[in-house]
Short mmCIF file of C-alpha atoms in Angstrom, two decimals:
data_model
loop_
_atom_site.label_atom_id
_atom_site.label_comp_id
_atom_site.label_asym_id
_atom_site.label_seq_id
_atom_site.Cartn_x
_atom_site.Cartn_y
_atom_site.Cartn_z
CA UNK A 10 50.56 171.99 201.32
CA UNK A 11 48.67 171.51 198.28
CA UNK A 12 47.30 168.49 200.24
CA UNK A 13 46.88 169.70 203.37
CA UNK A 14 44.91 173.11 202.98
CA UNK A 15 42.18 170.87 200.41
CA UNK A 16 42.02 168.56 203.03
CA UNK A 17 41.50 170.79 206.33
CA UNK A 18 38.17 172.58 204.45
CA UNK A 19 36.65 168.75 203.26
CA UNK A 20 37.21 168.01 207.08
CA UNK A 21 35.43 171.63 208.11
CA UNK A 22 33.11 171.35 205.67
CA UNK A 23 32.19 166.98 206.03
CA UNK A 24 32.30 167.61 209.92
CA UNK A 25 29.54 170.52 210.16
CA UNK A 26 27.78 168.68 207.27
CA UNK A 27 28.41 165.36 208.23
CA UNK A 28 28.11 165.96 211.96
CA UNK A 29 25.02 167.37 211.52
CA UNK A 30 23.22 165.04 209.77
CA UNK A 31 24.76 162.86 212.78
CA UNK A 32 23.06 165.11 215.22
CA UNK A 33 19.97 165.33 213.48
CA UNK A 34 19.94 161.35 213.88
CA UNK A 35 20.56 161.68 217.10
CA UNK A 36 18.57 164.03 218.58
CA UNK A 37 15.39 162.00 216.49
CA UNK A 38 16.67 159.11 218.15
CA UNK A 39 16.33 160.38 222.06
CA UNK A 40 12.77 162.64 220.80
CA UNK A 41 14.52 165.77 221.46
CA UNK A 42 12.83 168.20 219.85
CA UNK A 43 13.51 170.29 217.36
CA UNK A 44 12.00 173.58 218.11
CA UNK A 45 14.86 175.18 219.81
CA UNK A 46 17.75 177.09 217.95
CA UNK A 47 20.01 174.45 217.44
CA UNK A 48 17.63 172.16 216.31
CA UNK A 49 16.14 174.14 213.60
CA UNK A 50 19.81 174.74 212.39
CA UNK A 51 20.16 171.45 212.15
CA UNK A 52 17.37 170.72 210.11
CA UNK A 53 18.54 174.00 207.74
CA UNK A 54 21.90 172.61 207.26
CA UNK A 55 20.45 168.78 206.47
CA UNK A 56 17.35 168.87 205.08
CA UNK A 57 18.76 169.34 201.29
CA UNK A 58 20.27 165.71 201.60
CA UNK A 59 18.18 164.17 203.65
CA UNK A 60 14.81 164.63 202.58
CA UNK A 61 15.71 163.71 198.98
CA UNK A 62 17.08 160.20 200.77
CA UNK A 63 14.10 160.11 203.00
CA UNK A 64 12.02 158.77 199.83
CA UNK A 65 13.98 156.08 199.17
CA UNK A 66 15.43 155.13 202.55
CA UNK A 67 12.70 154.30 205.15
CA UNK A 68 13.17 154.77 209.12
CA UNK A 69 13.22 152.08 210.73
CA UNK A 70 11.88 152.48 214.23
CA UNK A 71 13.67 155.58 215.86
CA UNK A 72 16.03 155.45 213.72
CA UNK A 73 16.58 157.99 210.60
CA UNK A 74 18.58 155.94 208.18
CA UNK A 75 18.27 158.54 205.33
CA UNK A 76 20.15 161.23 208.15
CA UNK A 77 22.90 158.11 208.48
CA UNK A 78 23.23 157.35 204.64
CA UNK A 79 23.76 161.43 204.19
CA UNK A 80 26.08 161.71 206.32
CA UNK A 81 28.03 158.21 205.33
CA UNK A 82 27.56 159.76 202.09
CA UNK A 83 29.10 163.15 202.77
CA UNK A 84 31.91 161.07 204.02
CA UNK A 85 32.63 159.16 201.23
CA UNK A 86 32.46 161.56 198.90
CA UNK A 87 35.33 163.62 200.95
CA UNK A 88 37.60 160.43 200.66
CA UNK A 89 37.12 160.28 196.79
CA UNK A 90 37.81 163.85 196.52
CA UNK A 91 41.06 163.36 198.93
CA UNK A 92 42.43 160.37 196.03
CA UNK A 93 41.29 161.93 193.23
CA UNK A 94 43.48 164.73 194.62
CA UNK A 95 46.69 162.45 195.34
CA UNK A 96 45.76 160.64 192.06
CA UNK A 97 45.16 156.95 193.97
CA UNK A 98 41.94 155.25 193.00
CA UNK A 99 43.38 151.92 192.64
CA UNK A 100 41.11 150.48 194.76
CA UNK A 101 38.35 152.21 195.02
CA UNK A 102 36.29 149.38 196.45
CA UNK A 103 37.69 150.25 199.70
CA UNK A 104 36.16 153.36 199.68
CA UNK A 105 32.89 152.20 201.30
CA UNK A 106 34.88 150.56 204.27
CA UNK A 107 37.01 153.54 204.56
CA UNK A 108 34.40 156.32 204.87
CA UNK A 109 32.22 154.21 207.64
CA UNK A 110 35.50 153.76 209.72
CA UNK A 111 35.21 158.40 209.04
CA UNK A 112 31.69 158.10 209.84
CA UNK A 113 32.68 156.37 212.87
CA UNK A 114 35.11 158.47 213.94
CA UNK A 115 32.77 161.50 212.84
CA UNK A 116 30.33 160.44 215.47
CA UNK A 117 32.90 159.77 218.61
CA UNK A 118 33.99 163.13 217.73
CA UNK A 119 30.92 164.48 217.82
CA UNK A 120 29.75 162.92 221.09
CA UNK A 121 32.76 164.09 222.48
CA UNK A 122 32.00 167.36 221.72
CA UNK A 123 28.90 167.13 223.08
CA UNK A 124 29.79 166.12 226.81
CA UNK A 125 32.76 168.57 226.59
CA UNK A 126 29.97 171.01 226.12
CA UNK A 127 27.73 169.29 229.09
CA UNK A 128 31.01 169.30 231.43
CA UNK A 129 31.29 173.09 230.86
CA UNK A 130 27.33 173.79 230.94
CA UNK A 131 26.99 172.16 234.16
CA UNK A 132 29.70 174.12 235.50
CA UNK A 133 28.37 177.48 234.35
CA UNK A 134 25.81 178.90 237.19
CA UNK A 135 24.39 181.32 234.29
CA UNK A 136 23.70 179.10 231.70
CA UNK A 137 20.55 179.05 229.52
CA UNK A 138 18.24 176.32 230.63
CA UNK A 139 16.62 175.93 227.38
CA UNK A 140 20.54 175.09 226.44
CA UNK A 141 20.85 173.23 229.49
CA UNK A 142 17.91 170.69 229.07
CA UNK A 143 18.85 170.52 225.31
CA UNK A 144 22.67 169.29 225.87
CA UNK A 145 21.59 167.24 229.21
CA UNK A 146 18.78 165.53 227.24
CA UNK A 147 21.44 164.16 224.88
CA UNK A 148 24.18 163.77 227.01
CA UNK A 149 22.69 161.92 229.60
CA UNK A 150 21.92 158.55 227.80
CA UNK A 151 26.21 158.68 227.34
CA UNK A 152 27.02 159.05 230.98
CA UNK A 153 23.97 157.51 232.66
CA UNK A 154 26.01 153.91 232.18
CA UNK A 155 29.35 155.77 234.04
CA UNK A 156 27.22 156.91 236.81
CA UNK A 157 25.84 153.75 238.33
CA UNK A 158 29.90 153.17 238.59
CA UNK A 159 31.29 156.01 239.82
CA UNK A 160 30.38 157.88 242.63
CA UNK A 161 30.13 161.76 242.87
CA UNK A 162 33.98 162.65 244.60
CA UNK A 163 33.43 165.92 246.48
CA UNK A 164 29.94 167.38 244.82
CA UNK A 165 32.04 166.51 241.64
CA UNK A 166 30.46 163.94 238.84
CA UNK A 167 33.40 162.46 236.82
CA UNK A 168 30.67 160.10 234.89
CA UNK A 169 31.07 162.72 231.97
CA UNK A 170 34.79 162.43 232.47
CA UNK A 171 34.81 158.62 231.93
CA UNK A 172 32.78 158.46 228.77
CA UNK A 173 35.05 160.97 227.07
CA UNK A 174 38.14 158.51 228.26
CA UNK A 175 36.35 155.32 226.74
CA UNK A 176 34.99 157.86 223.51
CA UNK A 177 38.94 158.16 223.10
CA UNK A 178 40.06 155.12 223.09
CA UNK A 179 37.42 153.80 220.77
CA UNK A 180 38.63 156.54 218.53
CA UNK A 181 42.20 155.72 218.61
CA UNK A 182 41.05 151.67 217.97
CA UNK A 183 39.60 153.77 215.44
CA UNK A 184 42.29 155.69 213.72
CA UNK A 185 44.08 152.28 213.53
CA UNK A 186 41.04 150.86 211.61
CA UNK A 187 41.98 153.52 209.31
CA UNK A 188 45.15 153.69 208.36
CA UNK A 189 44.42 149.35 208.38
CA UNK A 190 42.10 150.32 205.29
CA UNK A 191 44.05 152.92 203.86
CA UNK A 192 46.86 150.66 203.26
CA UNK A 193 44.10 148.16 201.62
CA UNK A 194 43.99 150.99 199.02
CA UNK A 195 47.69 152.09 198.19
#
């Protein structure tokens, strides 16, 4: 218990944090803008890591690698936390390896979120369309691939459907990679 309940809040706390930053990359990747609601929470939640990292980490291209370092970084420093709580830094030079296998599984995570939330949105006659084009915008580059595959069965699209299945099993290949570096460092 005294594991368990310190654990749980790093993994609430690194996931908004962490899955943020993520997001942030993301949606900078794919142009999405930033002026709607969830965008400027995004930047609120990030920009105290990230634009300190911005200075000395350049973008390259579309890509934010000051919004990836933060969050690798938020990652990391949840694993150290986790040992120095058990009392196991033996070998801490896995740590690096270790927290980009989390970041990894940070990210399927979060892009499984995300086309959960698409799934739902599309199914949702009501639905905000600011919300709508905001979730579709970054969805769509996931289940685009599926689609050229998979037909539409009855007026339903399962495209969203087969990039969570493929999302899962990279994140149980994953979860193996894992526990493979954990025991590197007991």
């Amino acid at each position: 218990m005294l594991y368990q309940i310190p654990s749980f809040l790093l993994d609430v706390i690194v996931g908004l944090l962490g899955g943020a930053c993520l997001l942030r990359l993301y949606m900078q990747y794919h142009r999405v803008p930033f002026g709607n609601p969830l965008g400027r929470f995004v930047f609120a939640i990030t920009d105290w890591i990230v634009l300190p990292l911005r200075r000395i980490v350049p973008s390259v291209k579309r890509w934010d690698l000051a919004s990836l370092i933060a969050a690798w970084l938020l990652v990391m420093l949840k694993f150290l936390l986790l040992w120095l709580l058990v009392g196991n830094l033996g070998r801490i030079a896995t740590l690096p390896l270790v927290s980009l296998v989390g970041l990894m599984q940070l990210a399927i995570s979060g892009l499984t979120a995300l086309l959960v939330v698409y799934a739902v949105l599309s199914w949702i006659p009501g639905a905000s369309p600011m919300l709508l084009d905001l979730i579709s915008r970054l969805a769509e580059p996931l289940v685009r691939p599926f689609r050229r595959f998979i037909p539409l069965i009855g007026g339903v699209d399962l495209s969203p459907l087969a990039a969570i299945v493929v999302l899962q099993v990279i994140a149980i290949v994953l979860g193996n990679l894992l526990v493979f570096a954990y025991q590197l460092t007991f």
